[in-house]
Amino acid sequence: MRKMTRALMGMSSALVLSTAIPGMAKADELTLCWAAWDPANALVELSKDFTAATGTTMKFEFVPWPNFADRILNELNSGGKLCDLLIGDSQWIGGSAENGYYVKLNDFFDKEGIKMSDFAEAAVNAYSTWPKGTPNYWALPAMGDANGWFYRKDWFAKPELQAEFKEKYGRDLGPPQTWDELKQVAEFFTGREIDGQKVYGAAIFTERASEGITMGATSALYPYGFKYEQTGGKYDMDGAVNSADAVAGLEAYKSLYKCCQPPGYTDSYMGEGLDAFKSGQVAMAMNWFAFFPGLYKDEKVGGDKIGFFVNPKQKVAASTLGGQGMSVVANTDNMDGALAYIKWFAQPDVQKKWWALGGYAVHNAVLNDPSFKASQPFAADFLVAMNQVQDFWQEPSYAILLQAMQKRLHDYVVADQGTAQEALDSLVSDWKEIFEDEGKL
């Protein structure tokens, strides 16, 4: 999963100090590859402590999200040596494990006393394991994330809007709890003039080229009951992917797009959604929790002007998974140093500082701390979201599976082609062909 913001090409070279952490191997230099976004800045700052402790110079290769998958997967496929460490998307883990791109970490974890039970179970399953459901670890959970929502708390609090909404709907104007309520609130705001500007209800993901509309639409599909398979591991997609519940969820997403998305947002993802909110165009917006610290600090729309809420439920409570694990690239020339960084990053005190700097730690020492929920205005919602996340296929063929879903969803939601049932039926056919080619059907 995920994310798009301005390109950040960072490099940190801290002073080489004589003190080192006992038992940690040294490497003169390590390069860590990740996407370019706010948490990457936090990791640069955090990693200065690793340099101070080990004398290892940390370099960073941060790639803008729209180019991240192509750039890094091409690097892995070609046997390149750019990255010693990689914070890669959850969906890459199957292919990277089976193709030998990542180091299997079980023996190292056992040797160093790193326990996966110290991390949130959902994060371990999503970011670390392959095959799914087995204790085979190819990454350390690094960056928890899920698709959530934020809203103009100051607009919601206006007495005249509160009164009008309550008269119309018989309830208080507040963060929606269901997708039905989300649509009502979005419609209520759409077309109003607030602060001298015409506003719209919600900014949602519609991007076609990479993963945007899939990450957005699944935030409706999952709560309505969409499943990838009827039986886990059997690839029996008929009646799951294209079920009546799934159809209703996709129709709900399109309905929200048609009623309440700002004009021109036909190919929008993270950056465009943030821009729509910061410019005062929308009352609500979906986006990844990773951006919430920066939003809360924003001088124009942050502080007491912004509120946050978990992805609304419908039939079930569910959130679309984001986030990544940290892996050692198998052909690194600095294996000892890369493993030393993993060991250092896994320490509870380092994880606590990671959260404090703006990274989303999923270590239980952080999440179970009594002060965690009050540590940020979105922290409690993050806990709820991470306990109800669902993810896209993590199959080795995930990229072509994703391309198929991107096309079918965008054609239906944005290009207004066909029905939701036809879109999902076609998606089942696409996916069947892919799995048949792999010999899994």
XYZ file of C-alpha atoms in Angstrom:
441
model
C 0.000 0.000 0.000
C 0.680 2.928 -0.907
C 0.916 6.774 -0.713
C 1.873 9.717 -2.870
C 3.394 13.028 -1.892
C 6.203 15.222 -3.183
C 9.421 13.490 -4.045
C 11.842 13.203 -1.191
C 15.357 12.110 -1.926
C 16.995 12.021 1.458
C 20.437 11.159 2.688
C 21.706 11.260 6.245
C 25.372 11.087 7.179
C 25.812 11.391 10.908
C 29.084 11.614 12.783
C 30.877 8.335 13.254
C 31.158 7.844 16.999
C 33.307 5.407 18.890
C 30.502 3.970 21.005
C 28.678 0.914 19.709
C 25.882 -1.297 20.886
C 27.358 -4.529 22.284
C 26.727 -7.511 20.071
C 25.863 -5.451 17.003
C 27.876 -6.010 13.853
C 29.235 -3.039 11.928
C 28.987 -2.013 8.315
C 30.533 1.190 7.083
C 27.448 2.156 5.082
C 23.880 0.951 4.557
C 21.239 2.092 2.083
C 17.589 1.792 3.071
C 14.976 2.065 0.322
C 11.419 3.206 0.910
C 8.731 5.459 -0.505
C 8.956 9.251 -0.339
C 6.491 10.550 2.245
C 6.271 12.045 5.722
C 7.255 8.909 7.708
C 10.456 8.667 5.684
C 11.557 11.977 7.193
C 10.908 10.545 10.634
C 12.989 7.461 9.830
C 15.947 9.604 8.768
C 15.813 11.360 12.130
C 15.389 8.105 14.055
C 18.290 6.448 12.239
C 20.733 9.031 13.522
C 20.631 7.065 16.786
C 21.702 3.913 14.927
C 24.628 5.768 13.388
C 25.639 7.132 16.777
C 25.537 3.636 18.286
C 27.268 1.685 15.520
C 29.294 4.116 13.444
C 27.355 3.067 10.354
C 26.516 5.799 7.857
C 22.885 5.516 6.762
C 21.871 6.454 3.243
C 18.309 6.541 2.006
C 16.703 6.061 -1.385
C 13.158 7.394 -1.196
C 11.016 7.052 -4.323
C 7.702 8.891 -4.936
C 4.761 6.559 -4.429
C 3.528 6.529 -8.052
C 6.941 5.206 -9.115
C 7.848 3.208 -6.020
C 6.684 -0.246 -7.080
C 8.078 -0.055 -10.616
C 11.423 1.350 -9.489
C 12.058 -1.014 -6.584
C 10.589 -4.185 -8.091
C 12.699 -3.601 -11.211
C 15.695 -3.206 -8.924
C 14.936 -6.538 -7.242
C 14.161 -8.320 -10.497
C 17.429 -7.177 -12.058
C 19.547 -8.265 -9.102
C 20.599 -4.698 -8.366
C 22.503 -3.773 -5.239
C 21.002 -0.363 -4.502
C 19.138 -1.443 -1.363
C 20.542 -3.218 1.666
C 17.281 -2.776 3.538
C 13.845 -2.330 2.007
C 10.567 -1.213 3.506
C 8.316 -2.768 0.889
C 4.573 -3.029 0.462
C 2.732 -5.879 2.119
C 1.641 -7.256 -1.258
C 5.243 -7.758 -2.374
C 6.089 -10.288 0.267
C 4.827 -13.381 -1.545
C 6.755 -12.740 -4.741
C 9.848 -11.500 -2.938
C 9.951 -14.567 -0.709
C 9.382 -17.052 -3.524
C 11.872 -15.341 -5.846
C 14.580 -15.156 -3.199
C 14.713 -11.361 -3.012
C 14.289 -11.205 0.766
C 16.243 -12.937 3.519
C 14.191 -15.316 5.635
C 14.595 -13.986 9.162
C 13.452 -16.860 11.398
C 16.920 -18.027 12.422
C 18.098 -14.474 13.018
C 15.026 -13.663 15.110
C 15.555 -16.800 17.182
C 19.239 -16.037 17.695
C 18.628 -12.436 18.753
C 15.510 -13.075 20.824
C 13.250 -11.040 18.537
C 9.718 -12.328 19.076
C 6.932 -11.768 16.597
C 4.513 -12.088 19.521
C 5.839 -8.684 20.638
C 4.166 -7.084 17.619
C 0.480 -6.677 16.751
C -0.817 -9.944 15.310
C -2.501 -8.325 12.302
C 0.714 -6.500 11.423
C 2.836 -9.648 11.662
C 0.455 -11.568 9.419
C 0.244 -8.756 6.872
C 3.806 -7.493 6.761
C 6.014 -10.433 7.727
C 4.673 -13.856 6.811
C 4.692 -15.997 3.700
C 2.918 -18.273 3.049
C 0.068 -16.615 4.903
C -0.877 -18.318 8.136
C 2.581 -19.819 8.622
C 5.374 -18.720 10.990
C 7.797 -17.956 8.148
C 9.074 -14.410 8.507
C 10.546 -12.297 5.712
C 10.233 -8.859 7.283
C 9.994 -7.056 10.597
C 6.775 -5.039 10.971
C 7.937 -1.485 10.364
C 5.070 0.862 9.539
C 1.500 0.096 10.533
C -1.141 1.846 8.472
C -4.751 1.733 7.350
C -7.084 3.897 5.320
C -8.943 6.261 7.630
C -10.834 9.533 7.473
C -10.511 13.121 8.638
C -13.053 15.927 8.661
C -13.489 19.645 9.239
C -14.386 19.570 12.896
C -14.940 23.342 12.900
C -17.536 23.058 10.126
C -19.317 20.190 11.850
C -19.539 22.306 15.028
C -21.326 25.269 13.428
C -24.618 25.675 15.353
C -26.701 26.421 12.272
C -25.444 23.305 10.487
C -25.934 21.196 13.601
C -29.550 22.339 13.855
C -30.301 21.839 10.162
C -28.749 18.373 10.103
C -30.597 17.220 13.213
C -33.900 18.426 11.833
C -33.304 16.558 8.582
C -31.827 13.302 9.887
C -32.873 13.146 13.531
C -29.315 12.753 14.842
C -26.379 14.969 15.655
C -23.961 16.002 12.946
C -20.786 14.104 13.735
C -18.335 11.567 12.346
C -20.340 8.926 10.437
C -20.473 5.427 11.870
C -21.733 3.628 8.737
C -21.395 4.062 4.991
C -25.054 5.072 4.866
C -24.315 7.871 7.326
C -21.178 8.802 5.398
C -23.248 9.364 2.270
C -25.775 11.474 4.206
C -23.093 13.716 5.699
C -21.316 14.073 2.358
C -24.553 15.041 0.611
C -25.370 17.486 3.400
C -22.179 19.459 2.815
C -22.000 19.219 -0.972
C -22.848 22.478 -2.703
C -22.779 24.644 0.417
C -20.832 27.848 0.686
C -18.523 27.869 3.708
C -15.959 30.579 4.365
C -16.841 32.108 1.003
C -16.146 28.935 -0.981
C -18.357 26.257 -2.510
C -17.538 22.966 -0.813
C -18.077 19.266 -1.425
C -18.732 16.312 0.819
C -15.747 14.019 0.463
C -12.473 13.453 -1.348
C -12.017 9.760 -2.179
C -9.494 7.748 -4.186
C -10.059 7.378 -7.932
C -6.506 7.027 -9.309
C -6.176 4.548 -12.182
C -2.499 3.869 -12.883
C -1.170 2.322 -9.680
C -3.476 1.267 -6.827
C -5.556 4.270 -5.817
C -9.095 3.322 -6.735
C -8.607 -0.207 -5.389
C -7.433 1.123 -2.026
C -10.396 3.492 -1.960
C -13.139 1.198 -3.182
C -12.125 -1.641 -0.873
C -12.816 0.759 1.989
C -16.458 0.357 0.968
C -16.287 -3.206 -0.349
C -14.855 -4.728 2.840
C -17.483 -3.243 5.206
C -20.250 -4.429 2.891
C -18.933 -8.008 2.989
C -16.667 -8.385 -0.048
C -14.317 -11.369 0.145
C -11.556 -12.537 -2.183
C -12.382 -16.201 -1.695
C -15.189 -18.215 -0.176
C -12.586 -20.560 1.322
C -9.154 -19.255 2.225
C -6.452 -20.609 -0.087
C -8.920 -22.241 -2.506
C -9.232 -19.377 -5.006
C -13.001 -19.939 -5.122
C -13.875 -16.357 -6.018
C -17.342 -16.789 -7.530
C -19.932 -15.739 -4.968
C -17.313 -13.859 -2.932
C -15.781 -11.197 -5.170
C -19.074 -10.749 -7.051
C -21.544 -11.417 -4.246
C -24.634 -9.283 -3.696
C -22.886 -7.672 -0.722
C -19.842 -6.847 -2.841
C -22.052 -5.334 -5.526
C -23.774 -3.169 -2.907
C -20.423 -1.972 -1.613
C -19.165 -1.000 -5.051
C -22.434 0.785 -5.794
C -22.050 2.702 -2.524
C -18.569 3.839 -3.503
C -19.712 5.027 -6.909
C -22.682 6.789 -5.358
C -20.357 8.716 -3.044
C -18.117 9.602 -5.970
C -20.983 10.850 -8.128
C -22.689 12.898 -5.448
C -19.910 14.434 -3.501
C -16.408 14.315 -5.033
C -14.987 17.715 -6.042
C -15.069 18.385 -9.804
C -12.050 17.125 -11.706
C -10.998 14.558 -9.110
C -11.279 11.667 -11.550
C -7.748 10.354 -11.133
C -6.910 11.333 -7.574
C -5.019 9.581 -4.829
C -3.172 10.603 -1.695
C -1.680 13.910 -2.761
C -4.816 15.174 -4.464
C -6.977 14.209 -1.502
C -4.702 16.078 0.886
C -4.763 19.101 -1.395
C -8.573 19.072 -1.561
C -8.814 19.068 2.224
C -6.094 21.627 2.875
C -7.571 24.023 0.311
C -10.972 23.951 2.014
C -12.803 22.159 -0.787
C -14.158 19.201 1.197
C -15.747 18.448 4.543
C -14.234 14.953 4.739
C -11.466 12.970 3.067
C -10.124 9.434 3.125
C -6.411 8.866 3.376
C -3.782 6.827 5.172
C -3.170 7.276 8.883
C 0.460 7.968 7.960
C -0.544 11.489 6.935
C -2.513 12.290 10.083
C 0.380 13.667 12.168
C 1.198 16.197 9.458
C -2.446 17.136 8.997
C -2.905 17.730 12.700
C 0.087 20.099 12.668
C -1.120 21.974 9.578
C -1.518 25.669 10.351
C -4.587 26.150 8.138
C -6.696 23.041 8.752
C -5.075 21.279 11.715
C -5.380 21.606 15.477
C -8.943 22.211 16.662
C -10.182 22.477 13.066
C -9.631 18.803 12.241
C -11.062 15.557 13.549
C -10.413 11.924 12.669
C -12.516 8.770 12.406
C -12.161 5.098 11.553
C -13.452 3.817 8.230
C -17.219 3.472 8.685
C -18.735 0.014 9.010
C -21.778 -1.302 7.186
C -22.445 -5.024 7.602
C -19.067 -5.506 9.275
C -16.308 -3.275 10.654
C -13.342 -3.226 8.274
C -10.484 -1.011 7.140
C -8.209 -1.281 4.113
C -4.678 -2.187 5.155
C -1.690 -0.010 4.357
C 1.762 -0.179 5.855
C 4.916 -2.143 5.261
C 7.510 -4.458 6.720
C 11.273 -3.994 6.737
C 13.256 -6.675 4.901
C 16.906 -7.446 4.291
C 17.606 -7.641 0.559
C 19.171 -11.039 -0.125
C 22.015 -9.855 -2.350
C 23.227 -7.082 -0.054
C 26.978 -6.783 0.395
C 26.355 -5.581 3.956
C 24.395 -8.502 5.441
C 25.748 -8.127 8.987
C 25.076 -4.415 9.048
C 21.570 -4.807 7.618
C 20.707 -7.418 10.231
C 22.156 -5.160 12.926
C 19.765 -2.411 11.828
C 16.819 -4.831 12.049
C 17.898 -5.822 15.561
C 18.232 -2.188 16.596
C 14.890 -1.163 15.075
C 13.078 -3.987 16.894
C 14.007 -2.680 20.351
C 11.031 -1.385 22.389
C 12.699 1.957 23.181
C 13.458 2.526 19.502
C 9.876 1.648 18.618
C 8.582 4.149 21.171
C 10.734 6.894 19.680
C 9.584 5.862 16.176
C 5.985 6.550 17.232
C 6.947 9.837 18.882
C 8.635 11.045 15.690
C 5.627 10.243 13.486
C 6.183 6.624 12.488
C 3.431 4.095 13.136
C 5.011 1.519 15.410
C 3.104 -1.728 15.890
C 5.201 -3.068 18.764
C 3.039 -4.042 21.714
C 5.263 -2.033 24.054
C 3.937 1.018 22.198
C 0.356 -0.015 21.470
C -0.335 -1.425 24.950
C 1.142 1.508 26.819
C -1.668 3.060 28.919
C -0.772 6.483 27.572
C -0.931 5.474 23.900
C -4.573 6.300 23.161
C -4.144 9.835 24.458
C -0.755 10.380 22.826
C -2.268 11.685 19.574
C -5.867 12.602 18.643
C -5.899 9.762 16.102
C -4.094 7.118 18.177
C -7.224 5.403 19.504
C -8.706 5.236 15.998
C -5.449 3.734 14.716
C -5.754 0.905 17.248
C -9.331 0.204 16.152
C -8.383 0.271 12.479
C -5.414 -2.080 12.861
C -7.652 -4.611 14.588
C -10.046 -4.739 11.630
C -7.757 -4.467 8.593
C -8.155 -6.457 5.410
C -5.615 -6.575 2.582
C -5.407 -7.185 -1.136
C -3.986 -10.415 -2.534
C -0.390 -11.011 -1.402
C 0.192 -13.525 -4.182
C 3.383 -13.415 -6.276
C 1.158 -12.280 -9.163
C -0.287 -9.420 -7.112
C 0.768 -6.752 -9.644
C -1.328 -8.127 -12.512
C -4.163 -8.967 -10.098
C -4.103 -5.329 -9.017
C -3.994 -4.024 -12.590
C -7.135 -5.985 -13.381
C -8.994 -4.576 -10.376
C -7.837 -1.046 -11.114
C -9.274 -1.252 -14.621
C -12.605 -2.813 -13.657
C -13.223 -0.391 -10.790
C -12.199 2.738 -12.665
C -14.239 1.784 -15.717
C -17.335 1.396 -13.552
C -16.940 4.152 -10.954
C -15.335 6.952 -12.971
C -15.892 6.100 -16.645
C -19.489 5.051 -15.860
C -19.299 1.851 -17.890
C -21.697 -0.983 -17.127
C -23.009 -2.111 -13.756
C -21.304 -3.035 -10.516
C -22.306 -6.669 -11.056
C -20.743 -6.678 -14.516
C -17.567 -5.066 -13.216
C -17.112 -7.659 -10.468
C -18.094 -10.580 -12.720
C -15.455 -9.429 -15.187
C -12.938 -9.122 -12.372
C -13.576 -12.729 -11.345
C -12.944 -13.797 -14.945
C -9.712 -11.782 -15.048
C -8.455 -13.272 -11.819
C -9.428 -16.814 -12.785
C -7.344 -16.513 -15.935
C -4.334 -15.327 -13.919
C -4.579 -18.145 -11.392
C -5.200 -20.698 -14.137
C -1.998 -19.583 -15.846
C -0.192 -20.167 -12.532
C -1.689 -23.638 -12.172
C -3.629 -22.702 -9.046
C -7.005 -23.346 -10.664
